[in-house]
Amino acid sequence: MRISNSDDGITVCLTGEIDHHSARAMRESIDAAIQMKKPSVLRLDFSGVTFMDSSGIGLIMGRYRLMALYGGIVRVINVPEELERMMLLSGLNALDITEKRSEQFETAK
Amino acid sequence: MKPQNEMNIIFDSRSSNEGFARSAVSAFVTQLDPTVGELNEIKTAVSEAVTNCVVHAYADRIGKVFINVRISDNSLVTVKVRDKGCGIADVKQAMEPLFTTAPSEERAGLGFAVMQSFTDKLRVRSSVGKGTTVTFQKRLSCRVNNV
Ligand SMILES: Nc1ncnc2c1ncn2[C@@H]1O[C@H](COP(=O)(O)OP(=O)(O)OP(=O)(O)O)[C@@H](O)[C@H]1O
Ligand SMILES: [Mg+2]
């Protein structure tokens, strides 16, 4: 996992497998960074995630709530194809925080 | 149906064993030459069931988790994840999407919904104070008959 700062916020590149066991350490480092910087945008980059169960959804939702406390937002970016079904099942779409593939392409350009 | 091949594992309900459990089941099923997608679905369903044992069944202690995997009919995989934990009072309610008894631990209440969606058939049997058995089945699009 790598955390980097930009003008408007923080980008977290998540890597490896996200389950109940690994989510704990991820949560602690992300929350420490949020509390220190109080960013307006938290970007969660899933491009390096090779496996994820519903603990990953809990991780996103928890950060969404924490960011909302500071008036900030969460953007979920670069979701690998094999994780899309999990994201869809979670109903996260309703929050409109997941960037569409076309938007991802825009950013990549 | 008589299984053609079967395996059993028993391990402690420690969160560090969640990865071990899904890898072990995945390794056993690999002999059926599943697609990457099918394997990922089985791994995810196992991860959900085992995490429920760690988080809910044995909430304040370490207990044993039992996994039984059977291969039958050349392509049918049946996975049973069993615990001797607290049990579930209302299974129907527990299986409803977004229902969780542990929101403070950042549980999304999606485990059963994921198991349901990622497998062909899901059955949950539970008895309060005795434990829970989650059984799911998945038919693989087997490309070879080599069991
Ligand atoms: N093995 C079990 N023993 C006791 N209770 C269980 C067990 N499995 C599930 N439950 C109960 O059923 C509820 C729903 O389980 P489910 O896996 O769908 O959601 P969750 O575990 O709460 O959240 P998530 O799986 O998204 O992290 C749990 O909150 C818990 O109360
Ligand atoms: Mg669960």
PDB file of C-alpha atoms and ligand atoms in Angstrom:
ATOM      1  CA  MET A   1       0.000   0.000   0.000  1.00  0.00           C
ATOM      2  CA  ARG A   2       1.277   3.466  -0.919  1.00  0.00           C
ATOM      3  CA  ILE A   3      -0.140   6.817   0.192  1.00  0.00           C
ATOM      4  CA  SER A   4       0.687   9.951  -1.762  1.00  0.00           C
ATOM      5  CA  ASN A   5      -0.374  13.571  -1.390  1.00  0.00           C
ATOM      6  CA  SER A   6      -1.593  15.936  -4.066  1.00  0.00           C
ATOM      7  CA  ASP A   7      -2.926  19.507  -3.905  1.00  0.00           C
ATOM      8  CA  ASP A   8      -6.513  18.543  -3.303  1.00  0.00           C
ATOM      9  CA  GLY A   9      -6.134  15.350  -1.368  1.00  0.00           C
ATOM     10  CA  ILE A  10      -4.673  11.927  -0.748  1.00  0.00           C
ATOM     11  CA  THR A  11      -4.331   8.981  -3.090  1.00  0.00           C
ATOM     12  CA  VAL A  12      -4.053   5.510  -1.597  1.00  0.00           C
ATOM     13  CA  CYS A  13      -2.817   2.716  -3.867  1.00  0.00           C
ATOM     14  CA  LEU A  14      -4.137  -0.468  -2.322  1.00  0.00           C
ATOM     15  CA  THR A  15      -2.217  -3.641  -3.139  1.00  0.00           C
ATOM     16  CA  GLY A  16      -2.614  -7.385  -2.698  1.00  0.00           C
ATOM     17  CA  GLU A  17      -5.565  -9.162  -1.142  1.00  0.00           C
ATOM     18  CA  ILE A  18      -8.211  -7.305   0.853  1.00  0.00           C
ATOM     19  CA  ASP A  19      -9.939  -9.462   3.451  1.00  0.00           C
ATOM     20  CA  HIS A  20     -10.988  -9.038   7.080  1.00  0.00           C
ATOM     21  CA  HIS A  21      -7.408  -9.790   8.168  1.00  0.00           C
ATOM     22  CA  SER A  22      -5.561  -7.367   5.882  1.00  0.00           C
ATOM     23  CA  ALA A  23      -8.213  -4.621   5.963  1.00  0.00           C
ATOM     24  CA  ARG A  24      -7.347  -3.739   9.530  1.00  0.00           C
ATOM     25  CA  ALA A  25      -3.834  -2.469   8.806  1.00  0.00           C
ATOM     26  CA  MET A  26      -5.055  -0.694   5.666  1.00  0.00           C
ATOM     27  CA  ARG A  27      -7.790   1.033   7.654  1.00  0.00           C
ATOM     28  CA  GLU A  28      -5.358   2.189  10.338  1.00  0.00           C
ATOM     29  CA  SER A  29      -2.857   3.732   7.914  1.00  0.00           C
ATOM     30  CA  ILE A  30      -5.522   5.405   5.769  1.00  0.00           C
ATOM     31  CA  ASP A  31      -7.302   6.859   8.790  1.00  0.00           C
ATOM     32  CA  ALA A  32      -4.049   8.173  10.221  1.00  0.00           C
ATOM     33  CA  ALA A  33      -3.369   9.944   6.919  1.00  0.00           C
ATOM     34  CA  ILE A  34      -6.898  11.369   6.777  1.00  0.00           C
ATOM     35  CA  GLN A  35      -6.696  12.650  10.324  1.00  0.00           C
ATOM     36  CA  MET A  36      -3.356  14.295   9.671  1.00  0.00           C
ATOM     37  CA  LYS A  37      -4.220  15.949   6.368  1.00  0.00           C
ATOM     38  CA  LYS A  38      -8.006  16.314   6.476  1.00  0.00           C
ATOM     39  CA  PRO A  39      -8.072  16.224   2.658  1.00  0.00           C
ATOM     40  CA  SER A  40     -11.061  17.237   0.572  1.00  0.00           C
ATOM     41  CA  VAL A  41     -10.654  14.160  -1.640  1.00  0.00           C
ATOM     42  CA  LEU A  42      -9.561  10.629  -0.751  1.00  0.00           C
ATOM     43  CA  ARG A  43      -8.784   8.558  -3.843  1.00  0.00           C
ATOM     44  CA  LEU A  44      -8.735   4.801  -3.347  1.00  0.00           C
ATOM     45  CA  ASP A  45      -6.869   3.219  -6.248  1.00  0.00           C
ATOM     46  CA  PHE A  46      -7.728  -0.478  -6.619  1.00  0.00           C
ATOM     47  CA  SER A  47      -5.458  -1.244  -9.572  1.00  0.00           C
ATOM     48  CA  GLY A  48      -3.078  -3.332  -7.433  1.00  0.00           C
ATOM     49  CA  VAL A  49      -5.766  -5.363  -5.671  1.00  0.00           C
ATOM     50  CA  THR A  50      -5.697  -9.051  -6.630  1.00  0.00           C
ATOM     51  CA  PHE A  51      -8.529 -10.280  -4.392  1.00  0.00           C
ATOM     52  CA  MET A  52     -11.271  -8.673  -2.365  1.00  0.00           C
ATOM     53  CA  ASP A  53     -14.216  -9.944  -0.330  1.00  0.00           C
ATOM     54  CA  SER A  54     -16.944  -7.912   1.383  1.00  0.00           C
ATOM     55  CA  SER A  55     -14.355  -6.584   3.847  1.00  0.00           C
ATOM     56  CA  GLY A  56     -13.216  -4.308   1.008  1.00  0.00           C
ATOM     57  CA  ILE A  57     -16.695  -2.845   0.818  1.00  0.00           C
ATOM     58  CA  GLY A  58     -16.651  -2.235   4.585  1.00  0.00           C
ATOM     59  CA  LEU A  59     -13.273  -0.520   4.129  1.00  0.00           C
ATOM     60  CA  ILE A  60     -14.679   1.844   1.483  1.00  0.00           C
ATOM     61  CA  MET A  61     -17.881   2.581   3.431  1.00  0.00           C
ATOM     62  CA  GLY A  62     -15.972   3.290   6.638  1.00  0.00           C
ATOM     63  CA  ARG A  63     -13.661   5.755   4.874  1.00  0.00           C
ATOM     64  CA  TYR A  64     -16.675   7.342   3.180  1.00  0.00           C
ATOM     65  CA  ARG A  65     -18.183   8.055   6.600  1.00  0.00           C
ATOM     66  CA  LEU A  66     -14.934   9.365   8.049  1.00  0.00           C
ATOM     67  CA  MET A  67     -14.353  11.669   5.072  1.00  0.00           C
ATOM     68  CA  ALA A  68     -17.933  12.935   5.348  1.00  0.00           C
ATOM     69  CA  LEU A  69     -17.152  14.037   8.909  1.00  0.00           C
ATOM     70  CA  TYR A  70     -14.543  16.416   7.489  1.00  0.00           C
ATOM     71  CA  GLY A  71     -16.746  17.427   4.590  1.00  0.00           C
ATOM     72  CA  GLY A  72     -14.558  15.477   2.166  1.00  0.00           C
ATOM     73  CA  ILE A  73     -15.366  12.924  -0.517  1.00  0.00           C
ATOM     74  CA  VAL A  74     -14.112   9.501  -1.598  1.00  0.00           C
ATOM     75  CA  ARG A  75     -13.309   8.479  -5.154  1.00  0.00           C
ATOM     76  CA  VAL A  76     -12.853   4.798  -5.974  1.00  0.00           C
ATOM     77  CA  ILE A  77     -10.649   4.465  -9.051  1.00  0.00           C
ATOM     78  CA  ASN A  78      -9.078   1.823 -11.316  1.00  0.00           C
ATOM     79  CA  VAL A  79     -11.246  -1.090 -10.211  1.00  0.00           C
ATOM     80  CA  PRO A  80     -10.023  -4.310 -11.897  1.00  0.00           C
ATOM     81  CA  GLU A  81     -12.633  -6.152 -13.923  1.00  0.00           C
ATOM     82  CA  GLU A  82     -12.788  -9.149 -11.549  1.00  0.00           C
ATOM     83  CA  LEU A  83     -13.763  -6.881  -8.649  1.00  0.00           C
ATOM     84  CA  GLU A  84     -16.562  -5.127 -10.499  1.00  0.00           C
ATOM     85  CA  ARG A  85     -19.199  -7.661  -9.540  1.00  0.00           C
ATOM     86  CA  MET A  86     -18.419  -7.206  -5.859  1.00  0.00           C
ATOM     87  CA  MET A  87     -18.627  -3.419  -6.220  1.00  0.00           C
ATOM     88  CA  LEU A  88     -21.947  -3.752  -8.049  1.00  0.00           C
ATOM     89  CA  LEU A  89     -23.422  -6.111  -5.444  1.00  0.00           C
ATOM     90  CA  SER A  90     -22.513  -3.694  -2.668  1.00  0.00           C
ATOM     91  CA  GLY A  91     -24.802  -0.958  -3.918  1.00  0.00           C
ATOM     92  CA  LEU A  92     -21.867   1.475  -3.714  1.00  0.00           C
ATOM     93  CA  ASN A  93     -22.967   2.788  -7.098  1.00  0.00           C
ATOM     94  CA  ALA A  94     -25.776   4.641  -5.360  1.00  0.00           C
ATOM     95  CA  LEU A  95     -23.155   6.798  -3.624  1.00  0.00           C
ATOM     96  CA  ASP A  96     -21.676   7.727  -6.977  1.00  0.00           C
ATOM     97  CA  ILE A  97     -18.091   7.431  -5.774  1.00  0.00           C
ATOM     98  CA  THR A  98     -16.842   4.878  -8.276  1.00  0.00           C
ATOM     99  CA  GLU A  99     -15.357   6.389 -11.397  1.00  0.00           C
ATOM    100  CA  LYS A 100     -16.614   4.898 -14.621  1.00  0.00           C
ATOM    101  CA  ARG A 101     -14.176   3.275 -16.986  1.00  0.00           C
ATOM    102  CA  SER A 102     -14.557   6.115 -19.479  1.00  0.00           C
ATOM    103  CA  GLU A 103     -13.721   8.670 -16.784  1.00  0.00           C
ATOM    104  CA  GLN A 104     -10.748   6.542 -15.782  1.00  0.00           C
ATOM    105  CA  PHE A 105      -9.645   6.683 -19.373  1.00  0.00           C
ATOM    106  CA  GLU A 106     -10.043  10.467 -19.362  1.00  0.00           C
ATOM    107  CA  THR A 107      -7.809  10.731 -16.316  1.00  0.00           C
ATOM    108  CA  ALA A 108      -5.262   8.416 -17.843  1.00  0.00           C
ATOM    109  CA  LYS A 109      -4.899  10.582 -20.938  1.00  0.00           C
TER     110      LYS A 109
ATOM    111  CA  MET B   1     -24.075 -38.268  -4.864  1.00  0.00           C
ATOM    112  CA  LYS B   2     -20.911 -40.149  -3.973  1.00  0.00           C
ATOM    113  CA  PRO B   3     -17.896 -37.846  -4.084  1.00  0.00           C
ATOM    114  CA  GLN B   4     -15.054 -38.751  -6.401  1.00  0.00           C
ATOM    115  CA  ASN B   5     -12.630 -36.780  -4.341  1.00  0.00           C
ATOM    116  CA  GLU B   6     -12.805 -35.134  -0.959  1.00  0.00           C
ATOM    117  CA  MET B   7     -10.713 -33.081   1.424  1.00  0.00           C
ATOM    118  CA  ASN B   8     -11.065 -31.816   4.978  1.00  0.00           C
ATOM    119  CA  ILE B   9      -9.249 -29.107   6.871  1.00  0.00           C
ATOM    120  CA  ILE B  10      -9.598 -27.953  10.463  1.00  0.00           C
ATOM    121  CA  PHE B  11      -7.983 -24.752  11.665  1.00  0.00           C
ATOM    122  CA  ASP B  12      -8.182 -22.071  14.373  1.00  0.00           C
ATOM    123  CA  SER B  13     -10.539 -19.149  13.848  1.00  0.00           C
ATOM    124  CA  ARG B  14      -7.697 -16.638  13.585  1.00  0.00           C
ATOM    125  CA  SER B  15      -8.010 -13.933  10.962  1.00  0.00           C
ATOM    126  CA  SER B  16      -4.562 -14.864   9.636  1.00  0.00           C
ATOM    127  CA  ASN B  17      -6.092 -18.182   8.504  1.00  0.00           C
ATOM    128  CA  GLU B  18      -8.639 -16.539   6.184  1.00  0.00           C
ATOM    129  CA  GLY B  19      -6.135 -16.390   3.332  1.00  0.00           C
ATOM    130  CA  PHE B  20      -4.942 -19.920   4.047  1.00  0.00           C
ATOM    131  CA  ALA B  21      -8.488 -21.293   3.905  1.00  0.00           C
ATOM    132  CA  ARG B  22      -9.423 -19.817   0.540  1.00  0.00           C
ATOM    133  CA  SER B  23      -6.039 -20.760  -0.969  1.00  0.00           C
ATOM    134  CA  ALA B  24      -6.361 -24.349   0.274  1.00  0.00           C
ATOM    135  CA  VAL B  25      -9.835 -24.787  -1.212  1.00  0.00           C
ATOM    136  CA  SER B  26      -8.756 -23.094  -4.409  1.00  0.00           C
ATOM    137  CA  ALA B  27      -5.717 -25.396  -4.709  1.00  0.00           C
ATOM    138  CA  PHE B  28      -7.899 -28.491  -4.266  1.00  0.00           C
ATOM    139  CA  VAL B  29     -10.435 -27.338  -6.859  1.00  0.00           C
ATOM    140  CA  THR B  30      -7.719 -26.470  -9.377  1.00  0.00           C
ATOM    141  CA  GLN B  31      -7.565 -30.133 -10.438  1.00  0.00           C
ATOM    142  CA  LEU B  32     -10.881 -29.514 -12.229  1.00  0.00           C
ATOM    143  CA  ASP B  33      -9.214 -26.885 -14.375  1.00  0.00           C
ATOM    144  CA  PRO B  34     -11.682 -24.109 -13.493  1.00  0.00           C
ATOM    145  CA  THR B  35     -11.637 -20.729 -15.189  1.00  0.00           C
ATOM    146  CA  VAL B  36      -9.958 -17.839 -13.390  1.00  0.00           C
ATOM    147  CA  GLY B  37     -13.413 -16.359 -12.794  1.00  0.00           C
ATOM    148  CA  GLU B  38     -14.821 -19.552 -11.279  1.00  0.00           C
ATOM    149  CA  LEU B  39     -11.826 -19.910  -8.988  1.00  0.00           C
ATOM    150  CA  ASN B  40     -12.152 -16.307  -7.864  1.00  0.00           C
ATOM    151  CA  GLU B  41     -15.838 -16.843  -7.089  1.00  0.00           C
ATOM    152  CA  ILE B  42     -15.105 -19.934  -4.982  1.00  0.00           C
ATOM    153  CA  LYS B  43     -12.282 -18.144  -3.166  1.00  0.00           C
ATOM    154  CA  THR B  44     -14.545 -15.199  -2.407  1.00  0.00           C
ATOM    155  CA  ALA B  45     -17.392 -17.401  -1.113  1.00  0.00           C
ATOM    156  CA  VAL B  46     -14.951 -19.336   1.133  1.00  0.00           C
ATOM    157  CA  SER B  47     -13.481 -16.090   2.409  1.00  0.00           C
ATOM    158  CA  GLU B  48     -16.967 -14.821   3.351  1.00  0.00           C
ATOM    159  CA  ALA B  49     -17.932 -18.014   5.170  1.00  0.00           C
ATOM    160  CA  VAL B  50     -14.635 -18.305   7.058  1.00  0.00           C
ATOM    161  CA  THR B  51     -14.633 -14.618   8.012  1.00  0.00           C
ATOM    162  CA  ASN B  52     -18.108 -15.095   9.488  1.00  0.00           C
ATOM    163  CA  CYS B  53     -16.708 -17.863  11.709  1.00  0.00           C
ATOM    164  CA  VAL B  54     -13.859 -15.611  12.848  1.00  0.00           C
ATOM    165  CA  VAL B  55     -15.948 -12.468  13.347  1.00  0.00           C
ATOM    166  CA  HIS B  56     -19.345 -13.763  14.465  1.00  0.00           C
ATOM    167  CA  ALA B  57     -19.340 -17.451  15.463  1.00  0.00           C
ATOM    168  CA  TYR B  58     -16.325 -17.135  17.754  1.00  0.00           C
ATOM    169  CA  ALA B  59     -16.605 -13.390  18.424  1.00  0.00           C
ATOM    170  CA  ASP B  60     -14.747 -13.344  21.736  1.00  0.00           C
ATOM    171  CA  ARG B  61     -12.666 -16.506  21.520  1.00  0.00           C
ATOM    172  CA  ILE B  62     -10.743 -18.791  19.207  1.00  0.00           C
ATOM    173  CA  GLY B  63     -12.570 -21.909  18.044  1.00  0.00           C
ATOM    174  CA  LYS B  64     -12.179 -24.495  15.308  1.00  0.00           C
ATOM    175  CA  VAL B  65     -13.348 -24.007  11.742  1.00  0.00           C
ATOM    176  CA  PHE B  66     -14.072 -27.126   9.671  1.00  0.00           C
ATOM    177  CA  ILE B  67     -14.034 -27.119   5.899  1.00  0.00           C
ATOM    178  CA  ASN B  68     -15.102 -30.064   3.780  1.00  0.00           C
ATOM    179  CA  VAL B  69     -14.806 -29.954  -0.009  1.00  0.00           C
ATOM    180  CA  ARG B  70     -16.250 -32.602  -2.290  1.00  0.00           C
ATOM    181  CA  ILE B  71     -15.929 -33.073  -5.997  1.00  0.00           C
ATOM    182  CA  SER B  72     -18.593 -35.153  -7.694  1.00  0.00           C
ATOM    183  CA  ASP B  73     -20.009 -35.701 -11.136  1.00  0.00           C
ATOM    184  CA  ASN B  74     -16.672 -34.551 -12.645  1.00  0.00           C
ATOM    185  CA  SER B  75     -17.492 -30.885 -12.198  1.00  0.00           C
ATOM    186  CA  LEU B  76     -19.666 -30.292  -9.139  1.00  0.00           C
ATOM    187  CA  VAL B  77     -17.918 -28.675  -6.180  1.00  0.00           C
ATOM    188  CA  THR B  78     -19.596 -28.729  -2.763  1.00  0.00           C
ATOM    189  CA  VAL B  79     -18.016 -26.699   0.036  1.00  0.00           C
ATOM    190  CA  LYS B  80     -19.110 -26.972   3.642  1.00  0.00           C
ATOM    191  CA  VAL B  81     -17.851 -24.475   6.239  1.00  0.00           C
ATOM    192  CA  ARG B  82     -18.787 -25.385   9.773  1.00  0.00           C
ATOM    193  CA  ASP B  83     -18.259 -23.857  13.194  1.00  0.00           C
ATOM    194  CA  LYS B  84     -19.254 -24.717  16.742  1.00  0.00           C
ATOM    195  CA  GLY B  85     -19.831 -21.096  17.660  1.00  0.00           C
ATOM    196  CA  CYS B  86     -22.756 -18.989  18.842  1.00  0.00           C
ATOM    197  CA  GLY B  87     -25.181 -19.889  16.058  1.00  0.00           C
ATOM    198  CA  ILE B  88     -27.742 -17.686  14.316  1.00  0.00           C
ATOM    199  CA  ALA B  89     -31.194 -17.139  15.842  1.00  0.00           C
ATOM    200  CA  ASP B  90     -32.931 -15.974  12.646  1.00  0.00           C
ATOM    201  CA  VAL B  91     -31.193 -17.355   9.560  1.00  0.00           C
ATOM    202  CA  LYS B  92     -33.630 -15.785   7.119  1.00  0.00           C
ATOM    203  CA  GLN B  93     -32.990 -12.317   8.521  1.00  0.00           C
ATOM    204  CA  ALA B  94     -29.226 -12.925   8.667  1.00  0.00           C
ATOM    205  CA  MET B  95     -29.207 -13.746   4.954  1.00  0.00           C
ATOM    206  CA  GLU B  96     -30.906 -10.515   3.929  1.00  0.00           C
ATOM    207  CA  PRO B  97     -28.513  -8.185   2.108  1.00  0.00           C
ATOM    208  CA  LEU B  98     -27.102  -5.417   4.325  1.00  0.00           C
ATOM    209  CA  PHE B  99     -28.234  -7.120   7.539  1.00  0.00           C
ATOM    210  CA  THR B 100     -25.386  -7.183  10.040  1.00  0.00           C
ATOM    211  CA  THR B 101     -25.058  -7.486  13.787  1.00  0.00           C
ATOM    212  CA  ALA B 102     -21.593  -5.926  13.715  1.00  0.00           C
ATOM    213  CA  PRO B 103     -21.842  -2.513  12.006  1.00  0.00           C
ATOM    214  CA  SER B 104     -19.282  -1.058  14.410  1.00  0.00           C
ATOM    215  CA  GLU B 105     -16.644  -3.410  13.028  1.00  0.00           C
ATOM    216  CA  GLU B 106     -17.240  -2.078   9.539  1.00  0.00           C
ATOM    217  CA  ARG B 107     -19.126  -5.162   8.391  1.00  0.00           C
ATOM    218  CA  ALA B 108     -21.245  -4.392   5.334  1.00  0.00           C
ATOM    219  CA  GLY B 109     -23.801  -7.176   5.800  1.00  0.00           C
ATOM    220  CA  LEU B 110     -22.961  -8.544   2.372  1.00  0.00           C
ATOM    221  CA  GLY B 111     -21.345 -11.902   3.118  1.00  0.00           C
ATOM    222  CA  PHE B 112     -24.364 -14.114   2.481  1.00  0.00           C
ATOM    223  CA  ALA B 113     -25.427 -12.021  -0.521  1.00  0.00           C
ATOM    224  CA  VAL B 114     -21.971 -12.536  -2.019  1.00  0.00           C
ATOM    225  CA  MET B 115     -22.020 -16.300  -1.335  1.00  0.00           C
ATOM    226  CA  GLN B 116     -25.461 -16.462  -2.926  1.00  0.00           C
ATOM    227  CA  SER B 117     -24.433 -14.533  -5.989  1.00  0.00           C
ATOM    228  CA  PHE B 118     -21.054 -16.220  -6.522  1.00  0.00           C
ATOM    229  CA  THR B 119     -22.259 -19.823  -6.217  1.00  0.00           C
ATOM    230  CA  ASP B 120     -25.160 -21.859  -7.639  1.00  0.00           C
ATOM    231  CA  LYS B 121     -26.748 -22.967  -4.409  1.00  0.00           C
ATOM    232  CA  LEU B 122     -26.410 -21.871  -0.796  1.00  0.00           C
ATOM    233  CA  ARG B 123     -27.768 -23.489   2.330  1.00  0.00           C
ATOM    234  CA  VAL B 124     -27.353 -22.312   5.918  1.00  0.00           C
ATOM    235  CA  ARG B 125     -28.133 -24.438   8.935  1.00  0.00           C
ATOM    236  CA  SER B 126     -27.710 -23.053  12.377  1.00  0.00           C
ATOM    237  CA  SER B 127     -28.589 -23.730  15.931  1.00  0.00           C
ATOM    238  CA  VAL B 128     -28.091 -21.169  18.694  1.00  0.00           C
ATOM    239  CA  GLY B 129     -25.311 -22.150  21.048  1.00  0.00           C
ATOM    240  CA  LYS B 130     -24.284 -25.089  18.868  1.00  0.00           C
ATOM    241  CA  GLY B 131     -22.983 -23.617  15.659  1.00  0.00           C
ATOM    242  CA  THR B 132     -23.527 -22.994  11.989  1.00  0.00           C
ATOM    243  CA  THR B 133     -22.969 -24.940   8.772  1.00  0.00           C
ATOM    244  CA  VAL B 134     -22.834 -23.063   5.486  1.00  0.00           C
ATOM    245  CA  THR B 135     -22.933 -25.233   2.372  1.00  0.00           C
ATOM    246  CA  PHE B 136     -22.537 -23.965  -1.156  1.00  0.00           C
ATOM    247  CA  GLN B 137     -22.348 -25.690  -4.490  1.00  0.00           C
ATOM    248  CA  LYS B 138     -20.888 -24.677  -7.790  1.00  0.00           C
ATOM    249  CA  ARG B 139     -20.941 -26.446 -11.131  1.00  0.00           C
ATOM    250  CA  LEU B 140     -17.762 -25.750 -13.063  1.00  0.00           C
ATOM    251  CA  SER B 141     -17.634 -25.437 -16.811  1.00  0.00           C
ATOM    252  CA  CYS B 142     -15.146 -28.302 -16.802  1.00  0.00           C
ATOM    253  CA  ARG B 143     -13.001 -28.482 -19.843  1.00  0.00           C
ATOM    254  CA  VAL B 144     -11.375 -31.815 -18.941  1.00  0.00           C
ATOM    255  CA  ASN B 145     -12.419 -34.991 -17.149  1.00  0.00           C
ATOM    256  CA  ASN B 146      -9.407 -35.792 -15.084  1.00  0.00           C
ATOM    257  CA  VAL B 147     -10.602 -36.392 -11.527  1.00  0.00           C
TER     258      VAL B 147
HETATM  259  N1  LIG C   1     -21.025 -18.451  11.328  1.00  0.00           N
HETATM  260  C1  LIG C   1     -21.834 -17.537  11.935  1.00  0.00           C
HETATM  261  N2  LIG C   1     -22.089 -17.631  13.265  1.00  0.00           N
HETATM  262  C2  LIG C   1     -22.904 -16.739  13.885  1.00  0.00           C
HETATM  263  N3  LIG C   1     -23.494 -15.692  13.257  1.00  0.00           N
HETATM  264  C3  LIG C   1     -23.286 -15.556  11.942  1.00  0.00           C
HETATM  265  C4  LIG C   1     -22.443 -16.447  11.206  1.00  0.00           C
HETATM  266  N4  LIG C   1     -22.436 -16.059   9.916  1.00  0.00           N
HETATM  267  C5  LIG C   1     -23.227 -14.986   9.841  1.00  0.00           C
HETATM  268  N5  LIG C   1     -23.744 -14.662  11.051  1.00  0.00           N
HETATM  269  C6  LIG C   1     -24.701 -13.554  11.318  1.00  0.00           C
HETATM  270  O1  LIG C   1     -25.325 -13.177  10.100  1.00  0.00           O
HETATM  271  C7  LIG C   1     -25.119 -11.796   9.827  1.00  0.00           C
HETATM  272  C8  LIG C   1     -24.981 -11.570   8.340  1.00  0.00           C
HETATM  273  O2  LIG C   1     -23.799 -12.202   7.843  1.00  0.00           O
HETATM  274  P1  LIG C   1     -23.108 -11.596   6.524  1.00  0.00           P
HETATM  275  O3  LIG C   1     -21.864 -12.336   6.253  1.00  0.00           O
HETATM  276  O4  LIG C   1     -24.132 -11.542   5.428  1.00  0.00           O
HETATM  277  O5  LIG C   1     -22.800 -10.072   6.924  1.00  0.00           O
HETATM  278  P2  LIG C   1     -21.661  -9.539   7.919  1.00  0.00           P
HETATM  279  O6  LIG C   1     -20.686 -10.613   8.235  1.00  0.00           O
HETATM  280  O7  LIG C   1     -22.351  -8.902   9.079  1.00  0.00           O
HETATM  281  O8  LIG C   1     -20.963  -8.412   7.047  1.00  0.00           O
HETATM  282  P3  LIG C   1     -19.871  -8.684   5.861  1.00  0.00           P
HETATM  283  O9  LIG C   1     -19.925 -10.126   5.519  1.00  0.00           O
HETATM  284  O10 LIG C   1     -20.327  -7.816   4.740  1.00  0.00           O
HETATM  285  O11 LIG C   1     -18.582  -8.266   6.421  1.00  0.00           O
HETATM  286  C9  LIG C   1     -23.910 -11.422  10.658  1.00  0.00           C
HETATM  287  O12 LIG C   1     -23.890 -10.032  10.986  1.00  0.00           O
HETATM  288  C10 LIG C   1     -24.062 -12.317  11.897  1.00  0.00           C
HETATM  289  O13 LIG C   1     -24.973 -11.743  12.809  1.00  0.00           O
HETATM  290 MG    MG C   2     -19.814 -11.738   6.735  1.00  0.00          MG
END
